[in-house]
Structure formats: structure tokens, C-alpha cells
Short mmCIF file of C-alpha atoms and ligand atoms in Angstrom, two decimals:
data_model
loop_
_atom_site.label_atom_id
_atom_site.label_comp_id
_atom_site.label_asym_id
_atom_site.label_seq_id
_atom_site.Cartn_x
_atom_site.Cartn_y
_atom_site.Cartn_z
CA MET A 1 -15.04 -34.81 6.15
CA SER A 2 -15.82 -32.53 9.02
CA THR A 3 -14.12 -29.29 9.95
CA ALA A 4 -13.36 -30.89 13.34
CA ALA A 5 -11.27 -33.49 11.51
CA LEU A 6 -9.42 -30.73 9.66
CA LEU A 7 -8.61 -28.89 12.90
CA GLN A 8 -7.47 -32.12 14.48
CA ALA A 9 -5.16 -32.83 11.55
CA LEU A 10 -3.75 -29.29 11.65
CA ARG A 11 -3.13 -29.52 15.41
CA ALA A 12 -1.37 -32.82 14.97
CA GLU A 13 0.85 -31.28 12.30
CA LEU A 14 1.61 -27.81 13.77
CA GLY A 15 0.96 -28.27 17.48
CA ALA A 16 -2.18 -27.05 19.25
CA ALA A 17 -0.57 -23.70 20.12
CA GLN A 18 -0.44 -22.73 16.43
CA VAL A 19 -4.08 -23.54 15.63
CA LEU A 20 -6.23 -21.00 17.48
CA SER A 21 -10.00 -21.29 17.55
CA GLU A 22 -10.91 -19.81 20.91
CA GLY A 23 -10.41 -16.58 22.78
CA ASP A 24 -10.05 -13.10 21.32
CA LEU A 25 -8.84 -13.47 17.73
CA SER A 26 -9.90 -9.98 16.65
CA ALA A 27 -6.32 -8.98 15.80
CA TYR A 28 -6.59 -11.48 12.93
CA GLU A 29 -10.32 -11.30 12.22
CA MET A 30 -10.85 -7.53 12.06
CA ASP A 31 -9.23 -5.43 9.33
CA TRP A 32 -7.16 -2.30 10.06
CA ARG A 33 -9.95 0.09 9.09
CA ARG A 34 -12.47 -1.91 11.16
CA ARG A 35 -14.81 -2.20 8.21
CA TYR A 36 -14.88 -5.96 7.76
CA PRO A 37 -15.32 -7.87 11.01
CA GLY A 38 -14.82 -11.54 10.18
CA ARG A 39 -14.87 -14.85 11.99
CA ALA A 40 -12.37 -17.62 11.25
CA LEU A 41 -12.81 -21.35 11.63
CA ALA A 42 -9.31 -21.13 13.11
CA VAL A 43 -6.22 -18.98 12.95
CA VAL A 44 -3.37 -21.18 11.77
CA ARG A 45 0.24 -20.13 12.25
CA PRO A 46 2.70 -22.34 10.36
CA GLY A 47 6.41 -21.85 11.02
CA SER A 48 7.93 -23.01 7.74
CA THR A 49 7.23 -23.35 4.02
CA ALA A 50 6.77 -27.10 4.46
CA GLU A 51 4.12 -26.44 7.12
CA VAL A 52 2.33 -23.91 4.86
CA ALA A 53 2.26 -26.56 2.12
CA SER A 54 0.90 -29.12 4.53
CA VAL A 55 -1.85 -26.75 5.75
CA MET A 56 -2.77 -26.06 2.12
CA ARG A 57 -2.98 -29.78 1.32
CA GLN A 58 -5.17 -30.41 4.36
CA CYS A 59 -7.49 -27.53 3.43
CA ALA A 60 -7.69 -28.83 -0.15
CA ALA A 61 -8.51 -32.33 1.05
CA HIS A 62 -11.30 -30.97 3.27
CA GLY A 63 -12.51 -28.38 0.73
CA VAL A 64 -12.00 -25.56 3.23
CA ALA A 65 -11.06 -22.08 2.02
CA LEU A 66 -8.08 -20.21 3.33
CA VAL A 67 -7.26 -16.52 3.70
CA PRO A 68 -3.53 -15.64 3.77
CA GLN A 69 -2.56 -12.81 6.10
CA GLY A 70 0.66 -10.95 6.86
CA GLY A 71 0.58 -7.84 9.04
CA ASN A 72 -3.16 -7.21 8.53
CA THR A 73 -2.59 -3.60 7.50
CA GLY A 74 -4.37 -3.94 4.16
CA LEU A 75 -6.94 -1.25 3.42
CA VAL A 76 -9.38 -3.12 1.16
CA GLY A 77 -10.57 -5.98 3.37
CA GLY A 78 -8.54 -8.60 1.51
CA GLY A 79 -6.71 -10.23 4.41
CA VAL A 80 -9.46 -11.06 6.90
CA PRO A 81 -11.87 -14.01 6.87
CA ASP A 82 -15.53 -13.53 5.97
CA ALA A 83 -18.22 -13.75 8.67
CA SER A 84 -19.15 -17.39 7.96
CA GLY A 85 -16.75 -18.93 10.49
CA ARG A 86 -15.81 -21.47 7.79
CA GLN A 87 -12.53 -20.03 6.48
CA ILE A 88 -9.06 -20.75 7.81
CA LEU A 89 -7.02 -17.62 8.51
CA LEU A 90 -3.45 -18.48 7.51
CA SER A 91 -1.05 -16.15 9.31
CA LEU A 92 2.44 -15.97 7.78
CA GLN A 93 3.90 -14.02 10.69
CA ARG A 94 6.07 -16.86 11.98
CA LEU A 95 7.90 -17.13 8.65
CA ASN A 96 10.14 -14.24 9.60
CA LYS A 97 13.72 -15.18 8.81
CA VAL A 98 16.15 -13.32 6.59
CA ARG A 99 17.55 -16.29 4.70
CA ALA A 100 20.46 -14.65 2.89
CA ILE A 101 21.97 -11.35 1.81
CA ASP A 102 24.20 -11.32 -1.27
CA ALA A 103 25.88 -7.92 -1.18
CA ALA A 104 27.78 -8.34 -4.45
CA ASN A 105 24.59 -9.39 -6.26
CA LEU A 106 22.61 -6.65 -4.46
CA THR A 107 19.89 -9.07 -3.37
CA MET A 108 18.41 -10.51 -0.22
CA THR A 109 16.15 -13.49 0.33
CA VAL A 110 13.58 -13.17 3.10
CA GLU A 111 10.58 -15.09 4.33
CA ALA A 112 7.11 -13.73 3.67
CA GLY A 113 6.30 -12.84 7.27
CA CYS A 114 9.31 -10.54 7.70
CA VAL A 115 8.10 -7.11 8.71
CA LEU A 116 9.06 -4.51 6.10
CA GLN A 117 10.98 -2.40 8.61
CA ALA A 118 13.03 -5.42 9.69
CA VAL A 119 13.94 -6.03 6.04
CA GLN A 120 15.00 -2.40 5.62
CA GLN A 121 17.12 -2.69 8.77
CA ALA A 122 18.75 -5.95 7.70
CA ALA A 123 19.75 -4.32 4.41
CA ALA A 124 20.99 -1.17 6.18
CA ALA A 125 23.14 -3.29 8.50
CA GLN A 126 25.07 -4.31 5.35
CA GLY A 127 25.29 -0.70 4.18
CA LEU A 128 22.57 -1.35 1.59
CA LEU A 129 19.11 0.01 0.88
CA PHE A 130 15.81 -1.82 0.49
CA PRO A 131 13.80 1.14 -0.75
CA LEU A 132 10.16 0.05 -0.32
CA SER A 133 8.74 2.40 2.29
CA LEU A 134 5.22 3.07 3.56
CA ALA A 135 3.54 4.33 6.69
CA ALA A 136 2.58 0.80 7.77
CA GLU A 137 6.19 -0.46 7.52
CA GLY A 138 6.42 -1.20 11.24
CA SER A 139 3.79 -3.94 10.91
CA CYS A 140 3.16 -4.86 7.25
CA THR A 141 5.04 -7.87 5.86
CA ILE A 142 6.95 -8.52 2.67
CA GLY A 143 4.44 -11.22 1.74
CA GLY A 144 1.59 -8.72 2.07
CA ASN A 145 3.59 -6.05 0.24
CA LEU A 146 4.11 -8.39 -2.71
CA ALA A 147 0.60 -9.83 -2.63
CA THR A 148 -0.78 -6.28 -2.93
CA ASN A 149 2.08 -4.94 -5.07
CA ALA A 150 2.47 -2.15 -2.54
CA GLY A 151 3.65 1.28 -3.59
CA GLY A 152 4.49 3.82 -0.93
CA THR A 153 6.78 6.80 -1.00
CA ALA A 154 9.81 5.63 -3.02
CA VAL A 155 8.07 4.40 -6.19
CA LEU A 156 9.12 7.52 -8.08
CA ARG A 157 12.76 6.40 -8.00
CA TYR A 158 12.75 2.66 -7.23
CA GLY A 159 9.40 1.35 -8.44
CA ASN A 160 6.71 -0.56 -6.53
CA ALA A 161 6.99 -3.94 -4.80
CA ARG A 162 6.81 -5.73 -8.17
CA ASP A 163 9.85 -3.86 -9.43
CA LEU A 164 11.82 -4.79 -6.31
CA CYS A 165 11.25 -8.54 -6.50
CA LEU A 166 13.42 -10.91 -8.52
CA GLY A 167 12.10 -14.26 -7.34
CA LEU A 168 9.39 -15.94 -5.28
CA GLU A 169 8.78 -19.13 -3.40
CA VAL A 170 5.06 -19.91 -3.49
CA VAL A 171 2.82 -22.63 -2.09
CA THR A 172 0.24 -23.47 -4.74
CA ALA A 173 -3.43 -24.19 -4.16
CA GLN A 174 -2.56 -27.89 -4.44
CA GLY A 175 0.01 -27.60 -1.65
CA GLU A 176 3.06 -27.85 -3.88
CA VAL A 177 6.06 -25.58 -3.47
CA LEU A 178 7.02 -23.49 -6.49
CA GLN A 179 10.78 -22.90 -6.15
CA GLY A 180 11.16 -19.58 -7.87
CA LEU A 181 13.70 -17.88 -5.65
CA SER A 182 16.29 -16.35 -7.90
CA GLY A 183 18.56 -13.36 -7.81
CA LEU A 184 18.79 -13.18 -11.60
CA ARG A 185 18.06 -9.92 -13.34
CA LYS A 186 17.75 -11.67 -16.67
CA ASP A 187 15.88 -14.94 -17.13
CA ASN A 188 13.80 -15.39 -20.25
CA THR A 189 12.75 -18.98 -19.80
CA GLY A 190 9.06 -18.69 -20.53
CA TYR A 191 6.18 -17.12 -18.62
CA ASP A 192 7.44 -15.10 -15.68
CA LEU A 193 5.19 -16.68 -13.05
CA ARG A 194 6.39 -14.39 -10.26
CA HIS A 195 4.42 -11.55 -11.80
CA LEU A 196 1.20 -13.59 -11.59
CA PHE A 197 1.50 -13.91 -7.84
CA ILE A 198 2.61 -10.33 -7.22
CA GLY A 199 -0.54 -8.26 -6.88
CA SER A 200 -2.81 -11.33 -6.76
CA GLU A 201 -3.88 -10.58 -3.17
CA GLY A 202 -3.62 -14.17 -2.00
CA THR A 203 -6.01 -15.50 -4.65
CA LEU A 204 -3.52 -17.59 -6.67
CA GLY A 205 -0.97 -18.92 -4.18
CA VAL A 206 0.65 -18.31 -0.82
CA ILE A 207 3.94 -16.42 -1.01
CA THR A 208 6.39 -17.92 1.49
CA ALA A 209 9.66 -16.20 0.56
CA ALA A 210 11.06 -13.66 -1.88
CA THR A 211 14.36 -12.54 -3.34
CA LEU A 212 14.46 -8.76 -3.28
CA LYS A 213 16.56 -6.14 -5.05
CA LEU A 214 18.86 -3.96 -2.98
CA TYR A 215 20.53 -0.64 -3.79
CA PRO A 216 23.54 1.23 -2.47
CA GLN A 217 22.63 3.59 0.37
CA PRO A 218 22.72 7.18 -0.85
CA ALA A 219 25.44 9.33 0.73
CA ALA A 220 22.95 12.03 1.68
CA ARG A 221 19.24 12.70 1.71
CA MET A 222 17.58 16.08 1.95
CA THR A 223 13.96 16.83 2.64
CA ALA A 224 11.93 20.00 2.25
CA LEU A 225 8.36 21.20 2.41
CA ALA A 226 7.16 23.69 -0.17
CA ALA A 227 3.93 25.70 -0.32
CA CYS A 228 2.03 25.87 -3.61
CA ASP A 229 -1.04 27.97 -4.35
CA THR A 230 -2.42 25.68 -7.00
CA LEU A 231 -2.22 22.08 -8.08
CA GLU A 232 -0.99 23.27 -11.48
CA ALA A 233 2.00 24.82 -9.69
CA ALA A 234 2.66 21.57 -7.79
CA VAL A 235 2.68 19.62 -11.08
CA ALA A 236 5.03 22.19 -12.64
CA LEU A 237 7.26 21.91 -9.55
CA LEU A 238 7.44 18.15 -10.12
CA GLY A 239 8.64 18.72 -13.70
CA LEU A 240 11.26 21.19 -12.50
CA ALA A 241 12.45 18.85 -9.74
CA GLN A 242 12.76 15.97 -12.19
CA ALA A 243 14.73 18.13 -14.60
CA ARG A 244 17.07 19.42 -11.87
CA ALA A 245 17.56 16.34 -9.69
CA GLY A 246 17.06 13.57 -12.26
CA SER A 247 17.06 10.16 -10.58
CA GLY A 248 18.12 11.91 -7.36
CA LEU A 249 14.49 12.91 -6.83
CA THR A 250 13.36 10.16 -4.46
CA GLY A 251 10.20 11.64 -2.98
CA PHE A 252 7.45 13.97 -4.16
CA GLU A 253 4.39 13.86 -1.93
CA LEU A 254 1.34 16.10 -2.02
CA MET A 255 -0.90 17.21 0.87
CA ASN A 256 -3.92 19.47 0.62
CA ARG A 257 -4.68 21.98 3.31
CA PHE A 258 -7.44 19.95 4.99
CA SER A 259 -5.26 16.84 5.30
CA LEU A 260 -2.67 18.84 7.27
CA ASP A 261 -5.44 20.58 9.23
CA LEU A 262 -6.53 17.11 10.38
CA VAL A 263 -2.97 16.40 11.53
CA ARG A 264 -3.00 19.77 13.40
CA ARG A 265 -6.26 18.85 15.05
CA HIS A 266 -5.47 15.27 16.08
CA PHE A 267 -1.68 15.39 16.52
CA ALA A 268 -1.18 18.90 17.86
CA GLN A 269 2.24 17.96 19.22
CA LEU A 270 3.64 17.63 15.65
CA ARG A 271 5.29 20.88 14.56
CA GLN A 272 4.30 22.10 11.12
CA PRO A 273 7.12 24.19 9.65
CA LEU A 274 4.94 26.00 7.08
CA PRO A 275 1.75 27.96 7.71
CA PRO A 276 -1.44 26.48 6.21
CA CYS A 277 -1.55 26.79 2.41
CA PRO A 278 -3.67 25.22 -0.34
CA TRP A 279 -1.12 22.56 -1.29
CA THR A 280 2.04 21.46 0.50
CA VAL A 281 4.63 19.36 -1.31
CA LEU A 282 7.20 17.20 0.45
CA LEU A 283 10.33 16.82 -1.69
CA GLU A 284 13.20 14.45 -1.06
CA VAL A 285 16.47 14.45 -2.97
CA SER A 286 19.01 11.66 -2.49
CA ASP A 287 22.60 12.04 -3.53
CA THR A 288 25.36 9.53 -4.11
CA GLU A 289 28.11 12.16 -3.74
CA SER A 290 27.79 14.18 -0.56
CA GLU A 291 25.52 16.24 1.63
CA ALA A 292 27.02 19.45 0.26
CA HIS A 293 26.23 18.37 -3.29
CA ALA A 294 22.67 17.42 -2.34
CA ARG A 295 22.19 20.78 -0.64
CA GLY A 296 23.47 22.58 -3.74
CA VAL A 297 20.97 20.75 -5.98
CA PHE A 298 18.15 21.33 -3.53
CA GLU A 299 18.77 25.03 -2.95
CA GLY A 300 19.11 25.65 -6.68
CA LEU A 301 15.85 23.85 -7.30
CA LEU A 302 13.87 25.73 -4.64
CA GLU A 303 15.29 29.12 -5.66
CA SER A 304 14.35 28.49 -9.24
CA ALA A 305 10.84 27.40 -8.15
CA LEU A 306 10.46 30.62 -6.12
CA GLU A 307 11.61 32.73 -9.07
CA ARG A 308 9.11 31.07 -11.38
CA GLY A 309 6.32 31.60 -8.87
CA LEU A 310 5.70 27.86 -8.45
CA ILE A 311 6.11 28.02 -4.67
CA ASP A 312 5.50 30.76 -2.11
CA ASP A 313 7.53 29.42 0.73
CA ALA A 314 9.75 26.45 1.61
CA ALA A 315 11.40 24.88 4.63
CA ILE A 316 14.49 22.68 4.25
CA ALA A 317 15.20 20.12 6.95
CA GLU A 318 18.55 20.99 8.54
CA THR A 319 18.94 17.78 10.51
CA LEU A 320 17.96 14.14 10.17
CA GLU A 321 15.41 14.67 12.95
CA GLN A 322 13.79 17.51 11.04
CA SER A 323 13.69 15.36 7.93
CA HIS A 324 12.03 12.52 9.85
CA ALA A 325 9.57 15.01 11.33
CA MET A 326 8.56 16.17 7.83
CA TRP A 327 7.98 12.60 6.68
CA HIS A 328 6.13 11.91 9.91
CA LEU A 329 3.69 14.73 9.13
CA ARG A 330 2.93 13.17 5.78
CA GLU A 331 2.61 9.69 7.25
CA SER A 332 0.29 10.87 10.03
CA ILE A 333 -2.46 11.83 7.58
CA PRO A 334 -4.07 8.36 7.36
CA LEU A 335 -4.12 8.13 11.16
CA ALA A 336 -5.47 11.67 11.60
CA GLN A 337 -8.19 10.79 9.12
CA ALA A 338 -9.09 7.67 11.04
CA GLU A 339 -9.28 9.77 14.23
CA GLU A 340 -11.67 12.15 12.50
CA GLY A 341 -14.01 9.25 11.68
CA LEU A 342 -14.83 6.79 8.92
CA ASN A 343 -14.31 8.18 5.43
CA ILE A 344 -14.66 7.10 1.84
CA LYS A 345 -11.22 6.27 0.47
CA HIS A 346 -10.15 6.39 -3.16
CA ASP A 347 -6.66 5.23 -4.00
CA ILE A 348 -6.50 6.33 -7.61
CA ALA A 349 -3.92 6.72 -10.37
CA LEU A 350 -4.15 9.32 -13.09
CA PRO A 351 -1.89 10.70 -15.81
CA ILE A 352 -0.02 13.40 -13.85
CA SER A 353 -0.77 15.99 -16.51
CA LEU A 354 -4.53 15.59 -15.93
CA ILE A 355 -4.51 15.69 -12.12
CA PRO A 356 -5.30 19.42 -11.72
CA GLN A 357 -8.25 19.14 -14.07
CA PHE A 358 -9.47 15.93 -12.44
CA VAL A 359 -9.38 17.44 -8.95
CA ALA A 360 -11.06 20.71 -9.95
CA ARG A 361 -13.91 18.96 -11.78
CA THR A 362 -14.42 16.14 -9.30
CA ASP A 363 -14.26 18.39 -6.22
CA ALA A 364 -16.94 20.56 -7.81
CA ALA A 365 -19.16 17.59 -8.70
CA LEU A 366 -18.89 16.19 -5.17
CA GLN A 367 -19.64 19.53 -3.52
CA ALA A 368 -22.66 19.96 -5.76
CA ALA A 369 -23.95 16.51 -4.79
CA ILE A 370 -23.24 16.77 -1.04
CA PRO A 371 -22.58 20.35 0.08
CA GLY A 372 -20.04 20.68 2.88
CA ILE A 373 -18.13 17.41 2.35
CA ARG A 374 -14.46 17.71 3.21
CA MET A 375 -11.75 16.47 0.84
CA VAL A 376 -8.68 14.79 2.30
CA ASP A 377 -6.52 14.89 -0.77
CA PHE A 378 -2.94 13.73 -0.49
CA GLY A 379 -0.59 11.16 -1.95
CA HIS A 380 2.26 10.32 -4.21
CA LEU A 381 2.01 13.06 -6.84
CA GLY A 382 5.30 11.94 -8.37
CA ASP A 383 3.61 8.63 -9.29
CA GLY A 384 0.29 10.16 -10.33
CA ASN A 385 -1.27 8.44 -7.30
CA LEU A 386 -3.77 10.36 -5.19
CA HIS A 387 -5.46 9.33 -1.97
CA TYR A 388 -8.61 11.22 -2.79
CA ASN A 389 -10.70 10.68 0.29
CA VAL A 390 -14.06 12.07 1.25
CA GLN A 391 -14.88 12.96 4.83
CA ALA A 392 -18.42 13.78 6.02
CA PRO A 393 -19.34 17.46 6.51
CA GLU A 394 -18.25 18.83 9.89
CA GLY A 395 -20.53 17.55 12.66
CA PHE A 396 -22.10 14.74 10.56
CA ASP A 397 -22.29 11.20 11.88
CA ALA A 398 -19.59 9.43 9.85
CA ALA A 399 -21.28 6.01 9.76
CA ALA A 400 -24.59 7.49 8.61
CA PHE A 401 -22.72 9.51 5.98
CA LEU A 402 -21.13 6.36 4.59
CA ARG A 403 -24.41 4.46 4.58
CA GLU A 404 -26.22 7.22 2.75
CA HIS A 405 -23.62 8.55 0.37
CA GLU A 406 -20.88 6.02 -0.34
CA PRO A 407 -22.35 4.59 -3.57
CA ALA A 408 -23.06 8.04 -5.03
CA VAL A 409 -19.65 9.40 -4.04
CA ASN A 410 -17.91 6.38 -5.55
CA ARG A 411 -19.83 6.72 -8.78
CA ILE A 412 -18.87 10.38 -9.18
CA VAL A 413 -15.20 9.71 -8.39
CA PHE A 414 -14.73 6.51 -10.37
CA ASP A 415 -16.63 7.83 -13.41
CA ALA A 416 -14.27 10.81 -13.39
CA VAL A 417 -11.25 8.52 -12.94
CA GLN A 418 -12.33 6.50 -15.97
CA ALA A 419 -13.03 9.60 -18.02
CA HIS A 420 -9.48 10.79 -17.31
CA GLY A 421 -7.87 7.44 -18.23
CA GLY A 422 -7.04 6.54 -14.63
CA SER A 423 -7.18 3.47 -12.40
CA ILE A 424 -9.59 2.81 -9.50
CA SER A 425 -6.80 1.19 -7.48
CA ALA A 426 -3.25 2.52 -7.65
CA GLU A 427 -1.58 0.67 -4.79
CA HIS A 428 -4.00 -0.72 -2.18
CA GLY A 429 -5.54 -3.42 -4.34
CA ILE A 430 -9.13 -4.60 -4.80
CA GLY A 431 -9.90 -6.96 -1.89
CA GLN A 432 -13.58 -6.91 -0.94
CA LEU A 433 -13.88 -3.16 -1.13
CA LYS A 434 -13.59 -2.70 -4.89
CA ARG A 435 -14.47 -6.13 -6.22
CA GLU A 436 -17.78 -5.07 -7.74
CA GLU A 437 -16.31 -1.85 -9.03
CA LEU A 438 -13.58 -3.87 -10.79
CA ALA A 439 -16.11 -6.24 -12.35
CA GLU A 440 -17.99 -3.23 -13.69
CA ARG A 441 -15.06 -1.16 -14.90
CA LYS A 442 -12.19 -3.42 -15.98
CA ASP A 443 -11.80 -4.30 -19.62
CA PRO A 444 -13.98 -7.41 -20.18
CA VAL A 445 -11.26 -9.27 -22.05
CA ALA A 446 -8.84 -8.66 -19.18
CA LEU A 447 -11.45 -9.85 -16.67
CA ALA A 448 -12.09 -13.04 -18.64
CA LEU A 449 -8.35 -13.78 -18.81
CA MET A 450 -8.04 -13.12 -15.07
CA ARG A 451 -10.86 -15.59 -14.40
CA SER A 452 -9.23 -18.27 -16.52
CA ILE A 453 -5.93 -17.81 -14.68
CA LYS A 454 -7.75 -18.15 -11.35
CA GLN A 455 -9.50 -21.29 -12.62
CA ALA A 456 -6.23 -22.81 -13.82
CA LEU A 457 -4.30 -22.18 -10.61
CA ASP A 458 -7.05 -22.61 -8.02
CA PRO A 459 -9.80 -24.73 -9.59
CA GLN A 460 -11.40 -25.49 -6.21
CA GLY A 461 -11.62 -21.78 -5.38
CA LEU A 462 -9.92 -22.25 -2.01
CA LEU A 463 -7.58 -19.28 -1.99
CA ASN A 464 -9.12 -16.08 -0.64
CA PRO A 465 -12.53 -16.59 -2.28
CA GLY A 466 -14.70 -13.52 -2.78
CA ARG A 467 -11.71 -11.24 -3.09
CA LEU A 468 -10.41 -9.47 -6.18
CA ILE A 469 -12.46 -11.47 -8.71
P1 FAD B 501 -2.26 -8.02 4.85
O1 FAD B 501 -3.09 -6.84 5.20
O2 FAD B 501 -2.11 -9.05 5.89
O3 FAD B 501 -2.80 -8.68 3.52
C1 FAD B 501 -3.04 -7.91 2.36
C2 FAD B 501 -3.43 -8.84 1.21
O4 FAD B 501 -2.35 -9.67 0.85
C3 FAD B 501 -4.57 -9.78 1.53
O5 FAD B 501 -5.34 -9.98 0.37
C4 FAD B 501 -3.88 -11.07 1.93
O6 FAD B 501 -4.69 -12.20 1.71
C5 FAD B 501 -2.67 -11.05 1.04
N1 FAD B 501 -1.47 -11.67 1.61
C6 FAD B 501 -0.79 -11.28 2.72
N2 FAD B 501 0.31 -12.04 2.88
C7 FAD B 501 0.32 -12.94 1.87
C8 FAD B 501 1.20 -14.00 1.48
N3 FAD B 501 2.30 -14.28 2.17
N4 FAD B 501 0.90 -14.72 0.37
C9 FAD B 501 -0.21 -14.42 -0.35
N5 FAD B 501 -1.08 -13.45 -0.04
C10 FAD B 501 -0.81 -12.70 1.05
N6 FAD B 501 -0.10 0.49 0.83
C11 FAD B 501 0.65 1.00 -0.17
O7 FAD B 501 0.76 0.35 -1.21
N7 FAD B 501 1.26 2.21 -0.06
C12 FAD B 501 1.16 2.96 1.05
O8 FAD B 501 1.72 4.04 1.11
C13 FAD B 501 0.40 2.44 2.15
N8 FAD B 501 0.30 3.13 3.29
C14 FAD B 501 -0.40 2.59 4.32
C15 FAD B 501 -0.50 3.30 5.52
C16 FAD B 501 -1.18 2.79 6.61
C17 FAD B 501 -1.23 3.56 7.89
C18 FAD B 501 -1.83 1.53 6.49
C19 FAD B 501 -2.56 0.92 7.64
C20 FAD B 501 -1.75 0.83 5.31
C21 FAD B 501 -1.07 1.35 4.21
N9 FAD B 501 -0.97 0.66 3.00
C22 FAD B 501 -0.23 1.18 1.98
C23 FAD B 501 -1.70 -0.61 2.82
C24 FAD B 501 -0.94 -1.83 3.39
O9 FAD B 501 -0.04 -1.52 4.35
C25 FAD B 501 -0.16 -2.49 2.30
O10 FAD B 501 -1.06 -2.97 1.37
C26 FAD B 501 0.70 -3.69 2.78
O11 FAD B 501 1.46 -4.06 1.68
C27 FAD B 501 -0.07 -4.88 3.30
O12 FAD B 501 0.83 -5.78 3.95
P2 FAD B 501 0.33 -6.77 5.11
O13 FAD B 501 1.44 -7.67 5.44
O14 FAD B 501 -0.24 -5.99 6.24
O15 FAD B 501 -0.81 -7.56 4.35
ZN1 ZN B 502 -0.14 5.67 -0.42
#
């Protein structure tokens, strides 16, 4: 059967306006980092679960592969078609309804294409909190968040996307609908299939809706920036903050000097409350009692950190605007980096206790290999998750730097990650970017089991081929 017949069938089913094969489709075909320009056979935009299932059945009947896509903010090239022009790009963006909010059960059920920020706002409108939060929240979707098991800035307290999901509705590779929406916190009736699809990056099924966990909104939130001389001090500050604030510690982000220098350079309008220092930590404490109570905890914590010599300086946000401005600084780092030019990204997880040693040794090895490289080192220290990114030496052509040095840089970093018992992907996933690295470094038994799961669920290999495994 020809691809023309497939497109004709899809147009008959969804309407011609939702099956795009001409004009500028780069918003769907090019990834956010502009590293993987693809070309789709067509961009298909179903408006309901039944339509997703029907598209899947048509693709299966014609043996055509399909790439699911939400907000296209993924950083590993997993959500764009390859360059062959033979894959269908399945956009979930029109599945964007909040189906239900159950305040007493602290759950909400939303469709996969709901933008994360819209989900947060729908929860807030009921006085509740959906805690998943990341810099791309204005455009990434819940489906994409679950498919990549996204992390972000609230993992420390509330867990990652996996921990916030109680149930899923999924269209299988055969075009059947798995009805797994459930607001149950306990359900031991066999294999928990939801966890197979979460983090599977669109390779096992298409997520069409999810039931999510909600939390009460905290009464108050306080934010501060603190200056540390060493990474050892930042790790000790984390221990102190956990001891003092307990589960009230809802954010602990790390930024090295160069990452904030990049923000100074490219977003000069953003005020930086602290002078440049080797390591800046952003702390957030949430409190269920009151603002006064939160302030008491926070001031006690920072005073104690000053006394112990863990920090040299700190700035507490006095208003909500100042708090947003502090978070905005942190969230501007990926954009400032992109402005500076292409770079080699490493989204890695390590035991927190080993992070100072890892950074000291790996920085030194990288500088020895390529003198003058610049380290953009920031991330979610509270989760042991660093964005350990390598920018070309000042004045170097970024594209040429990547061409010449990316394999060697990756080897140095990932060897060190492995030697320290870490993971080569903490929260962004594998996609195309790290597929070979995964094949080389993952436990062979785990890889074999992953392949048999893929074979069992998608024997024709239609779902996001060439990604992840
Ligand atoms: P897409 O990019 O569209 O897709 C991502 C993957 O999921 C692809 O493999 C795709 O095939 C698959 N997929 C998408 N929707 C579905 C679906 N409905 N069913 C099945 N598979 C699907 N990530 C973090 O974890 N933490 C961060 O702090 C973070 N910060 C970021 C900051 C910026 C500025 C940017 C650009 C990205 C950041 N990311 C972060 C990465 C990205 O935003 C997240 O991975 C996000 O969860 C992707 O959602 P999306 O809807 O854009 O997915
Ligand atoms: Zn991150």
C-alpha cells in the first residue's frame, strides 16, 4: 500500500486541515536545540483518543512509523522525525482538555497535550498544587513530561513525573486503547503497566491522558540565593537545609560562576542580587503554616550556614516578584547558553556525596584535554542531578568545536560518571542523542530485557524507531 493511500485515509478520518504535508512544518520537524532537522511524511493532529487510535491503526496497516510529539521541547532529539520523509509526526497538541479534578482525592485527569503551565494553573484555580515545574513549562506537555519522566526543580520534595502520575490512558502500537486512568494510590493487581510507558519516550505506546497527583498549596514560599566558595560547602549546605527545613525544603539549585556570567552577558537586564562567586545556590522553603514561620526557618538556616562558614553571603527575596526573579535567573541559564552557541550537554546523576570529587576530577581532565574550554555547570543539586555542559573556548567556532571534540568530551565525562556510580541521563532521556552511549554503558541484562519489552509491545517497530533502543 502506498503512502499516498495512507495520507488519503488519514485525511478522510481527521479532515485535511489536520494532516499537513506542505508548507513550513519546521516547528514540528526541527528540535528545540536545532540539532536534528527532520522531514515528516506528514504532520498529523488528531483531536481525540479515538482519532489517535485510528491513526495508529492506519499506520500499522501501512507499515509506516510514527513519532509522537507534545511541545517539542525535548533536548535529546526524541520527538522529531528522521530525515527520510517517511515517518508520520503525530502531534498530541489538540488533546488539551482537563477532563476532571477531584479535590477530595487530590487528583486531576488531563489529556496528554495539555501544556504543563495550564495544568498547574487549573490545579491552582482549585487551591491545589501540581508541583512538576521546569523552565519549558510554558510549552512542554504532560504527555511529553511523562514520556520523558521529566524532573525539573521540585523533584527534591515531590518526585519526578513518574511519582506524580497515578494512571494513564495509552494507545498501543496496535491501535487499541489501554484504559488505565485511575486515581488509586494503592492497586496491586499485577504488573504496573503505567511505569512501562512513563519514561519510554514514545517507543512503547502513545500517552493520550493521565491522572495526576495534586497537593495542598503551601501557605508560604521563601526563596534565597546563597554564595558558596566550594562545592563541598554547597553539599554541606544541602545537608543543613534538609536537617532544618525537612520536607519544607522544596528547591535546592546550583549554579557555577560561568553559568551566571552567561546570563549577565546575554540577559543584562536581569538583576543579579549577589556579586559573582564560585557557586551560587538557590534555596526554596515552603511552609504549610505561615509566611512568618517560613521566614523564621529560613533566617535560622542561613545564619547557621554563615556561622559554619558554608556561605559567604545570601540574599532573601522579600517579595513574590523578587522570588520569581531569582528563579528566572536560574531558568535563564539554558537560554543564555544557547545564545552563547552550541555546546555539549550532559544531564547526569551522581550520588550527592561524590559530586565535589566528580567535578574536580572531571573539570581537570577536560581542561587537560582541551585547554580553555568553559564549564557551564548548574542543576538540581538536591537531586544529585547536574547539567554539566561544555562550551567551546572563548572565540572558538562552536560548530567546529562540536565536530572535533564531542566524542572525546563525552568519553571523558561519561567514563567519570560511570566510575562514580552515576547515570548518563538524569532527566532528559536518551532519544537519538545518547542511544549509542546507552547501548555501550547500560547493564547488558537490562538492555536485553528492554529489547524484549519493545518487541512484545511494538513488534512491527512502528513507534519512534531509532530512539532510546
Ligand atoms: P516533546 O519534546 O514533544 O517529546 C519528548 C519525547 O516524548 C519524545 O521522545 C516524544 O516522542 C515523546 N512524547 C511526547 N509526547 C508523547 C505522548 N503523548 N505519548 C508518547 N510519547 C510522547 N526536562 C526536565 O526533565 N527537567 C528540566 O528541568 C528541563 N528543563 C528544560 C528547559 C528548557 C528551556 C527546555 C527547552 C527543555 C527542558 N527540559 C527539561 C526538557 C523538556 O522540556 C522535557 O523533557 C519535557 O518533558 C518534554 O515535553 P514535550 O511535551 O515538549 O515533549
Ligand atoms: Zn534540569
